[in-house]
Amino acid sequence: MEGKANLEAAIEQLQNVEKQMRLAGDVAGTKKAVTEILQLCFEAKDWKALNDQIILLSKKRGQLKQAVTAMVQQAMQYIDETLDLDTRIELIKTLNSVSAGKIYVEIERARLIRKLAKIKEEQGLIAEAADLMQEVAVETFGAMAKTEKIAFILEQVRLCLDRQDYVRAQILSRKISPRVFDADTLKEKKKPKEGDNVVEEAPADIPSLLELKRIYYELMIRYYSHDNDYLEICRCYKAIYEIPPVKENPAQWIPVLRKICWYLVLAPHDPMQSSLLNSTLEDKNLSEISNFKLLLKQLVTMEVIQWTSLWNAFMDEFENEKNLLGGSLGDKAAEDLKQRIIEHNILVVSKYYSRITVKRLAELLCLSIQVDGDLHKWANSHPFALVTGEAEKHLSDMVVSKALVAKIDRPMGIVSFQVAKDSNDILNSWAMNLEKLLDLVEKSCHQIHKETMVHKAALKAVMLLRIESKDCCIPLAHAVPLTNGRTQMGFVL
């Protein structure tokens, strides 16, 4: 009791001092008075009095902004010194209520909410933690360090992914531009001009920009894995692969490069996938994992790939991905791999065939072919049966996705890969052919005219030689014109 009475007397005395300094507009004196009041409460371990004094001092009439800022910053140092979890949560909530709506302590409020969200997450309340984090829009905080902003937004994204709120996770992830990670951190920071906001230094526990880049792409891999967007997952791993610390350590880049190769194979064929495939094949580090280089070369080569032989060769590597970086490739990865090999084979067939039977196509793709039951007898006796099956299904899916142009004559069982041209294309091709033909005719006429002139000149030279050789002993028959190609050079006597 005596200690509590002494504490109240000391606080009352400091409150009088604080009032005098506040009314006099003395910033330094007011800051010192409020921080000493909080220090007395902390040393006495009177957490209830500490919370009450924080609220009371913040509501004083005409309270200075600098004093409130100093008070909040001072109280934040006491959070980790609390005796139990309930006291810590109560102190954080008190500081949140004091800093709410005050732009000069917005950074402190963001850090407080992050601490409270971490406590909620440790208690298993993921949804509450995510809702708390989403209350703060740190992208509007001009005085907060860039790395701290990115770390805060990434924490928001992670909590949304943990609660499986993928729509909100995508919205939050778009607040971070990937170009921000390419900024040169070695450049000297420009000195702020007069009137500019002073950017605070990031806390020591905030990761560096390169570490944040890796965290960002790992979170995006989690997001794209939900939709099995293999191409975007591959691009994320490619970005991680380009991080200097990763590329310098073989123990880190080999698992990442393996993932890049697998997801390139799993991604549907399109220009972006083809570009990434060719650029990856040019990577010198790929020679360290020769099996995957062989796998990518098979996809680039326009030859039919036998699925059974490929799966037998790479099944162990496929299963081994569970024990490496990023875990397994997904539940549907094996099915999708077979699907991509079939699509590759169909594209190869379309390059070499203009028309092919469905039966032959199924044989090339190593797929089953099913004949309709009602027409089974007719199918056995007729070379062109009404056929359905996996080959037709895969081909139809590729036509619908516009990866291929083809038509199926189901009664005849024939697939045509010829592209139907409209009238304008046909007329344009005819016009181009006629133009090429006229050019050839013109060149031919020019060559004929040139040869005619050469022969005329040769005959004229022979006639002149005949006239001049009347007094010569050598008969004219021995005078042979010497030519080099089409150009007359002279005569050999």
C-alpha positions as MATLAB code, in Angstrom:
seq = 'MEGKANLEAAIEQLQNVEKQMRLAGDVAGTKKAVTEILQLCFEAKDWKALNDQIILLSKKRGQLKQAVTAMVQQAMQYIDETLDLDTRIELIKTLNSVSAGKIYVEIERARLIRKLAKIKEEQGLIAEAADLMQEVAVETFGAMAKTEKIAFILEQVRLCLDRQDYVRAQILSRKISPRVFDADTLKEKKKPKEGDNVVEEAPADIPSLLELKRIYYELMIRYYSHDNDYLEICRCYKAIYEIPPVKENPAQWIPVLRKICWYLVLAPHDPMQSSLLNSTLEDKNLSEISNFKLLLKQLVTMEVIQWTSLWNAFMDEFENEKNLLGGSLGDKAAEDLKQRIIEHNILVVSKYYSRITVKRLAELLCLSIQVDGDLHKWANSHPFALVTGEAEKHLSDMVVSKALVAKIDRPMGIVSFQVAKDSNDILNSWAMNLEKLLDLVEKSCHQIHKETMVHKAALKAVMLLRIESKDCCIPLAHAVPLTNGRTQMGFVL';
ca = [
       0.000    0.000    0.000;
       2.779    2.365    0.900;
       4.540    1.725   -2.405;
       1.326    2.306   -4.328;
       0.703    5.560   -2.456;
       4.221    6.720   -3.237;
       3.670    5.837   -6.913;
       0.438    7.835   -7.067;
       2.083   10.822   -5.378;
       5.026   10.747   -7.804;
       2.677   10.443  -10.775;
       0.537   13.345   -9.525;
       3.623   15.511   -9.129;
       4.819   14.671  -12.667;
       1.333   15.356  -14.038;
       1.497   18.870  -12.679;
       4.863   19.342  -14.339;
       3.492   17.919  -17.578;
       0.558   20.332  -17.467;
       2.813   23.336  -17.041;
       5.092   22.253  -19.892;
       2.154   21.448  -22.166;
       0.441   24.764  -21.642;
       3.757   26.561  -22.146;
       4.310   24.672  -25.408;
       7.590   23.175  -24.226;
       7.967   20.081  -26.410;
      11.093   18.679  -24.768;
       9.736   19.174  -21.245;
       6.374   17.592  -22.045;
       8.023   14.574  -23.676;
      10.283   14.095  -20.662;
       7.372   14.364  -18.211;
       5.128   11.794  -19.966;
       7.979    9.298  -20.472;
       8.940    9.553  -16.802;
       5.356    8.852  -15.757;
       5.345    5.711  -17.890;
       8.751    4.704  -16.576;
       7.519    4.938  -12.971;
       4.554    2.683  -13.731;
       6.788    0.172  -15.523;
       9.344    0.024  -12.721;
       6.520   -0.548  -10.229;
       5.131   -3.301  -12.555;
       1.714   -1.675  -12.230;
       0.396   -2.535  -15.684;
      -3.121   -1.315  -14.983;
      -1.808    2.100  -13.953;
       0.390    2.133  -17.073;
      -2.600    1.560  -19.356;
      -4.659    4.175  -17.511;
      -1.892    6.788  -17.702;
      -1.384    6.195  -21.448;
      -5.089    6.840  -22.117;
      -5.251    9.768  -19.721;
      -2.183   11.562  -21.059;
      -3.246   11.112  -24.687;
      -6.632   12.749  -23.993;
      -5.234   15.880  -22.333;
      -6.474   19.080  -23.906;
      -3.974   20.447  -26.388;
      -1.649   17.486  -25.974;
       1.412   17.815  -28.211;
       1.889   15.366  -31.079;
       5.538   14.880  -30.163;
       4.552   13.917  -26.623;
       2.028   11.320  -27.831;
       4.610    9.887  -30.248;
       7.253    9.654  -27.510;
       4.748    8.058  -25.148;
       3.698    5.384  -27.649;
       7.280    4.594  -28.595;
       8.265    4.360  -24.910;
       5.357    2.035  -24.095;
       6.135   -0.223  -27.074;
       9.469   -1.081  -25.435;
       7.586   -2.511  -22.449;
       5.539   -5.012  -24.490;
       8.176   -7.736  -24.429;
       8.755   -7.151  -20.695;
       5.188   -8.022  -19.666;
       4.663  -10.863  -17.234;
       1.919  -12.798  -19.033;
       0.135  -12.933  -22.379;
      -3.074  -11.253  -21.188;
      -1.152   -8.237  -19.894;
       0.738   -8.000  -23.187;
      -2.468   -8.108  -25.243;
      -4.096   -5.485  -23.008;
      -1.120   -3.131  -23.428;
      -1.109   -3.574  -27.199;
      -4.847   -2.866  -27.398;
      -4.392    0.260  -25.250;
      -1.672    1.579  -27.538;
      -3.795    0.708  -30.604;
      -6.716    2.741  -29.268;
      -4.414    5.708  -28.539;
      -2.728    5.629  -31.971;
      -5.921    5.021  -33.979;
      -6.665    7.848  -36.394;
      -3.387    9.702  -35.672;
      -1.238    9.947  -38.790;
       1.899   10.883  -36.812;
       1.930    7.465  -35.089;
       0.685    5.367  -38.043;
       3.946    3.430  -38.298;
       3.853    2.539  -34.595;
       0.226    1.427  -34.961;
       1.151   -0.824  -37.891;
       3.906   -2.465  -35.839;
       1.531   -2.943  -32.900;
      -1.095   -4.606  -35.085;
       1.552   -6.900  -36.518;
       2.561   -7.986  -33.015;
      -1.054   -8.561  -32.032;
      -1.678  -10.566  -35.218;
       1.355  -12.738  -34.444;
      -0.071  -13.488  -30.995;
      -3.459  -14.397  -32.530;
      -1.738  -16.661  -35.046;
       0.164  -18.467  -32.280;
      -3.181  -19.050  -30.581;
      -4.487  -20.654  -33.778;
      -6.823  -17.765  -34.663;
      -5.675  -17.366  -38.276;
      -8.856  -15.623  -39.445;
      -8.672  -13.000  -36.688;
      -4.993  -12.384  -37.373;
      -5.686  -11.907  -41.087;
      -8.545   -9.482  -40.388;
      -6.321   -7.459  -38.038;
      -3.547   -7.166  -40.627;
      -5.955   -6.069  -43.352;
      -7.049   -3.061  -41.308;
      -3.776   -1.298  -42.117;
      -2.875    0.006  -45.592;
       0.871    0.497  -45.237;
       1.288    1.376  -48.931;
       0.041    4.880  -48.054;
       2.631    5.420  -45.295;
       5.204    7.826  -46.678;
       7.561    7.690  -43.698;
       7.803    3.893  -43.509;
      10.859    2.193  -44.994;
      10.317    0.353  -48.282;
      11.480   -2.999  -46.946;
       9.167   -2.719  -43.936;
       6.201   -1.954  -46.221;
       6.961   -4.978  -48.396;
       7.400   -7.225  -45.349;
       4.054   -6.068  -43.913;
       2.170   -6.686  -47.183;
       3.812  -10.098  -47.560;
       2.624  -10.954  -44.062;
      -0.913   -9.977  -45.110;
      -0.639  -12.217  -48.183;
       0.685  -15.145  -46.130;
      -2.162  -14.966  -43.617;
      -4.729  -14.827  -46.436;
      -3.163  -17.925  -47.998;
      -3.203  -19.666  -44.615;
      -6.930  -19.033  -44.309;
      -7.363  -20.049  -47.994;
      -8.662  -16.640  -49.028;
      -7.020  -16.725  -52.454;
      -8.969  -13.822  -53.957;
      -7.866  -11.378  -51.261;
      -4.331  -12.786  -51.390;
      -4.141  -11.951  -55.094;
      -5.461   -8.420  -54.498;
      -2.888   -7.790  -51.765;
      -0.022   -9.274  -53.804;
      -0.691   -6.778  -56.600;
       0.274   -3.967  -54.253;
       3.888   -5.110  -54.712;
       5.448   -4.568  -58.125;
       8.131   -7.170  -58.966;
      10.281   -4.330  -60.320;
      10.771   -3.026  -56.778;
      13.074   -5.984  -56.091;
      15.362   -5.026  -58.982;
      16.290   -1.676  -57.419;
      20.003   -1.175  -56.814;
      20.431   -1.264  -53.050;
      24.088   -0.279  -53.332;
      23.301    3.193  -54.608;
      23.705    5.974  -52.127;
      20.503    7.256  -50.673;
      19.598   10.752  -51.730;
      19.436   13.331  -49.026;
      15.849   14.435  -48.457;
      15.042   17.924  -49.595;
      13.495   20.467  -47.321;
       9.790   19.713  -46.879;
      10.095   16.029  -47.844;
       8.971   13.269  -45.491;
      11.837   11.707  -43.574;
      11.808    7.947  -44.127;
      12.502    5.971  -40.983;
      14.997    3.148  -40.857;
      13.525   -0.334  -40.955;
      13.733   -2.398  -37.716;
      16.529   -4.925  -37.389;
      14.171   -7.911  -37.736;
      13.017   -6.870  -41.238;
      14.665   -9.038  -43.965;
      16.759   -7.529  -46.744;
      15.320   -6.761  -50.172;
      16.721   -9.964  -51.738;
      15.289  -12.082  -48.931;
      11.932  -10.347  -49.361;
      12.087  -11.125  -53.084;
      12.443  -14.819  -52.345;
       9.614  -14.715  -49.780;
       7.379  -12.910  -52.303;
       7.886  -15.500  -55.042;
       7.494  -18.402  -52.606;
       4.116  -16.985  -51.589;
       3.147  -16.534  -55.236;
       4.086  -20.172  -55.856;
       1.637  -21.139  -53.099;
      -1.048  -19.003  -54.739;
      -0.523  -20.355  -58.291;
      -0.323  -23.933  -56.981;
      -3.941  -23.598  -55.908;
      -4.995  -23.208  -59.567;
      -2.251  -25.491  -60.966;
      -0.961  -22.603  -63.090;
       2.288  -24.339  -63.988;
       3.654  -21.614  -66.252;
       3.363  -18.909  -63.579;
       4.894  -21.270  -61.003;
       7.791  -21.812  -63.393;
       8.261  -18.046  -63.787;
       8.332  -17.649  -59.998;
      11.010  -20.307  -59.669;
      12.894  -18.612  -62.509;
      12.879  -15.344  -60.542;
      14.165  -17.155  -57.437;
      16.854  -18.780  -59.582;
      18.076  -15.336  -60.731;
      18.669  -14.101  -57.147;
      22.495  -13.722  -56.788;
      22.866  -15.614  -53.456;
      20.863  -18.523  -54.891;
      22.734  -18.639  -58.200;
      26.112  -18.664  -56.445;
      25.297  -21.708  -54.296;
      24.849  -25.028  -56.169;
      23.055  -26.530  -53.176;
      20.333  -23.905  -53.646;
      20.075  -23.469  -57.425;
      20.047  -27.177  -58.377;
      16.659  -27.903  -56.674;
      15.262  -24.650  -58.096;
      16.442  -25.502  -61.621;
      14.890  -28.968  -61.307;
      11.564  -27.357  -60.428;
      11.879  -24.985  -63.418;
      12.365  -27.948  -65.765;
       9.451  -29.918  -64.330;
       6.999  -27.016  -64.470;
       8.118  -26.143  -68.012;
       7.187  -29.661  -69.056;
       3.881  -29.479  -67.178;
       2.917  -26.067  -68.627;
       0.626  -26.032  -71.690;
       2.269  -25.199  -75.003;
       2.163  -21.476  -75.830;
       4.669  -18.793  -76.964;
       5.694  -17.897  -73.398;
       6.314  -21.545  -72.519;
       8.317  -22.048  -75.700;
      10.443  -18.973  -74.988;
      11.198  -20.087  -71.425;
      11.966  -23.591  -72.664;
      14.560  -22.374  -75.163;
      16.160  -19.930  -72.713;
      16.439  -22.678  -70.079;
      18.092  -25.024  -72.563;
      20.767  -22.378  -73.172;
      21.607  -22.250  -69.463;
      25.069  -23.699  -68.826;
      24.070  -24.925  -65.371;
      21.615  -27.347  -66.974;
      24.555  -29.610  -67.851;
      24.865  -30.366  -64.122;
      21.500  -32.174  -64.299;
      21.847  -33.916  -67.655;
      18.647  -35.958  -67.274;
      16.542  -32.814  -67.284;
      18.453  -31.394  -70.237;
      17.553  -34.547  -72.161;
      13.917  -34.148  -71.079;
      13.723  -30.564  -72.366;
      15.451  -31.471  -75.623;
      12.796  -34.107  -76.280;
      10.113  -31.433  -76.023;
      11.967  -29.106  -78.395;
      12.604  -31.831  -80.973;
       9.662  -32.379  -83.303;
       9.485  -36.116  -82.777;
       6.881  -38.339  -81.156;
       7.685  -39.144  -77.507;
       6.795  -42.589  -76.179;
       5.028  -41.978  -72.855;
       5.836  -45.340  -71.282;
       9.585  -45.071  -71.919;
       9.685  -41.456  -70.720;
       7.779  -42.247  -67.515;
      10.001  -45.233  -66.749;
      13.078  -43.062  -67.214;
      11.896  -40.136  -65.058;
       9.547  -41.768  -62.532;
      12.209  -41.864  -59.787;
      13.128  -38.218  -60.389;
       9.446  -37.298  -60.283;
       8.900  -39.040  -56.954;
      12.119  -37.587  -55.529;
      10.764  -34.018  -55.852;
       8.759  -34.564  -52.646;
      11.984  -34.471  -50.648;
      13.402  -31.349  -52.328;
      12.669  -27.612  -52.252;
       8.996  -26.771  -52.705;
       7.744  -30.293  -52.025;
       5.785  -32.399  -54.492;
       4.667  -31.117  -57.868;
       0.978  -31.465  -57.026;
      -1.698  -34.130  -56.913;
      -2.516  -33.865  -60.613;
       1.062  -33.471  -61.803;
       1.441  -37.048  -63.084;
      -1.814  -36.851  -65.054;
      -0.919  -33.424  -66.425;
       2.521  -34.663  -67.467;
       0.944  -37.398  -69.572;
      -1.485  -34.835  -70.984;
       1.390  -32.537  -72.055;
       3.248  -35.396  -73.748;
       0.091  -36.298  -75.680;
      -0.377  -32.662  -76.726;
       3.244  -32.509  -77.874;
       2.776  -35.656  -79.950;
      -0.407  -34.282  -81.547;
       1.465  -31.106  -82.529;
       4.237  -33.234  -84.037;
       1.722  -35.277  -86.027;
       0.040  -32.086  -87.304;
       3.427  -30.918  -88.650;
       4.007  -34.065  -90.713;
       0.449  -35.022  -91.713;
      -2.232  -33.052  -93.497;
      -4.751  -35.906  -93.193;
      -4.602  -38.988  -90.970;
      -7.028  -41.623  -89.725;
      -8.045  -41.566  -86.084;
      -6.882  -45.155  -85.719;
      -3.391  -44.306  -86.916;
      -3.343  -41.184  -84.736;
      -4.230  -43.276  -81.691;
      -1.414  -45.689  -82.522;
       1.109  -42.852  -82.754;
      -0.125  -41.391  -79.457;
      -0.184  -44.816  -77.728;
      -3.846  -44.272  -76.816;
      -6.849  -46.550  -76.824;
      -9.481  -46.360  -79.537;
     -13.077  -47.334  -78.862;
     -15.632  -48.328  -81.489;
     -19.311  -47.675  -80.887;
     -21.073  -50.882  -79.847;
     -23.946  -50.617  -82.360;
     -21.524  -50.384  -85.239;
     -19.060  -53.000  -84.023;
     -19.815  -55.517  -86.805;
     -19.732  -52.834  -89.468;
     -16.488  -51.455  -88.027;
     -14.794  -54.837  -88.352;
     -15.723  -55.125  -92.008;
     -15.329  -51.461  -93.009;
     -11.942  -49.730  -93.034;
     -13.458  -46.424  -91.843;
     -15.393  -47.019  -88.624;
     -17.150  -44.457  -86.439;
     -14.522  -44.171  -83.711;
     -14.330  -42.368  -80.416;
     -11.842  -42.509  -77.599;
      -8.950  -40.804  -75.896;
      -7.272  -39.660  -79.117;
     -10.382  -37.830  -80.279;
     -10.931  -36.342  -76.811;
      -7.408  -34.914  -76.553;
      -7.555  -33.627  -80.106;
     -10.900  -31.930  -79.465;
      -9.599  -30.288  -76.294;
      -6.644  -28.816  -78.197;
      -8.928  -27.498  -80.929;
     -11.222  -25.881  -78.345;
      -8.245  -24.241  -76.599;
      -7.077  -22.951  -80.040;
      -3.710  -24.667  -79.705;
      -4.372  -26.495  -82.963;
      -6.545  -26.268  -86.081;
      -8.125  -29.567  -87.095;
     -11.367  -31.127  -88.326;
     -12.592  -34.659  -87.636;
     -14.706  -36.574  -90.155;
     -16.214  -39.029  -87.683;
     -18.129  -41.250  -90.178;
     -14.925  -41.721  -92.210;
     -12.633  -41.613  -89.159;
     -10.253  -39.068  -90.716;
      -8.602  -36.045  -89.131;
      -7.662  -33.116  -91.344;
      -5.050  -30.634  -90.128;
      -5.402  -28.335  -93.124;
      -6.290  -24.766  -92.264;
      -9.388  -23.498  -94.016;
      -8.644  -20.272  -95.899;
     -11.191  -17.592  -96.535;
     -11.678  -15.950  -99.945;
      -9.430  -12.984  -99.157;
      -6.500  -15.218  -98.216;
      -6.939  -17.275 -101.376;
      -7.039  -14.174 -103.596;
      -3.986  -12.750 -101.857;
      -2.055  -15.991 -102.387;
      -3.027  -16.004 -106.064;
      -1.917  -12.403 -106.441;
       1.434  -13.194 -104.810;
       1.911  -16.228 -107.061;
       1.140  -14.175 -110.159;
       3.576  -11.496 -109.016;
       6.312  -14.093 -108.524;
       5.540  -15.595 -111.960;
       5.774  -12.194 -113.682;
       9.088  -11.516 -111.938;
      10.445  -14.831 -113.228;
       9.239  -14.035 -116.757;
      10.858  -10.607 -116.646;
      14.170  -12.047 -115.401;
      14.055  -14.753 -118.090;
      13.434  -12.185 -120.826;
      16.323  -10.102 -119.528;
      18.672  -13.106 -119.591;
      17.535  -14.075 -123.111;
      18.111  -10.525 -124.342;
      21.540  -10.500 -122.702;
      22.540  -13.797 -124.346;
      21.321  -12.539 -127.734;
      23.465   -9.407 -127.479;
      26.491  -11.518 -126.516;
      26.073  -13.794 -129.557;
      25.560  -10.814 -131.884;
      28.773   -9.307 -130.656;
      30.565  -12.614 -131.177;
      29.282  -12.881 -134.773;
      30.284   -9.309 -135.469;
      33.797  -10.023 -134.202;
      34.022  -13.112 -136.426;
      33.033  -11.077 -139.465;
      35.659   -8.459 -138.692;
      38.268  -11.168 -138.245;
      37.351  -12.727 -141.602;
      37.907   -9.425 -143.351;
      41.239   -8.823 -141.605;
      42.495  -12.375 -142.163;
      42.510  -12.240 -145.952;
      46.246  -11.536 -145.901;
      46.866  -14.027 -143.058;
      48.198  -17.561 -143.674;
      46.062  -19.115 -140.953;
      42.642  -20.240 -142.163;
      39.631  -18.666 -140.573;
      38.535  -22.043 -139.298;
      41.357  -21.972 -136.730;
      40.132  -18.660 -135.264;
      38.104  -19.745 -132.202;
      36.224  -17.181 -130.098;
      37.243  -17.381 -126.360;
      34.478  -16.576 -123.938;
      34.261  -16.563 -120.152;
      30.681  -17.347 -119.266;
      28.532  -14.833 -121.108;
      31.257  -12.168 -121.579;
      33.390  -12.205 -124.776;
      37.131  -12.199 -123.976;
      38.748  -12.387 -127.479;
      40.036  -14.911 -130.004;
      42.725  -17.571 -129.993;
      44.556  -17.838 -133.282;
];
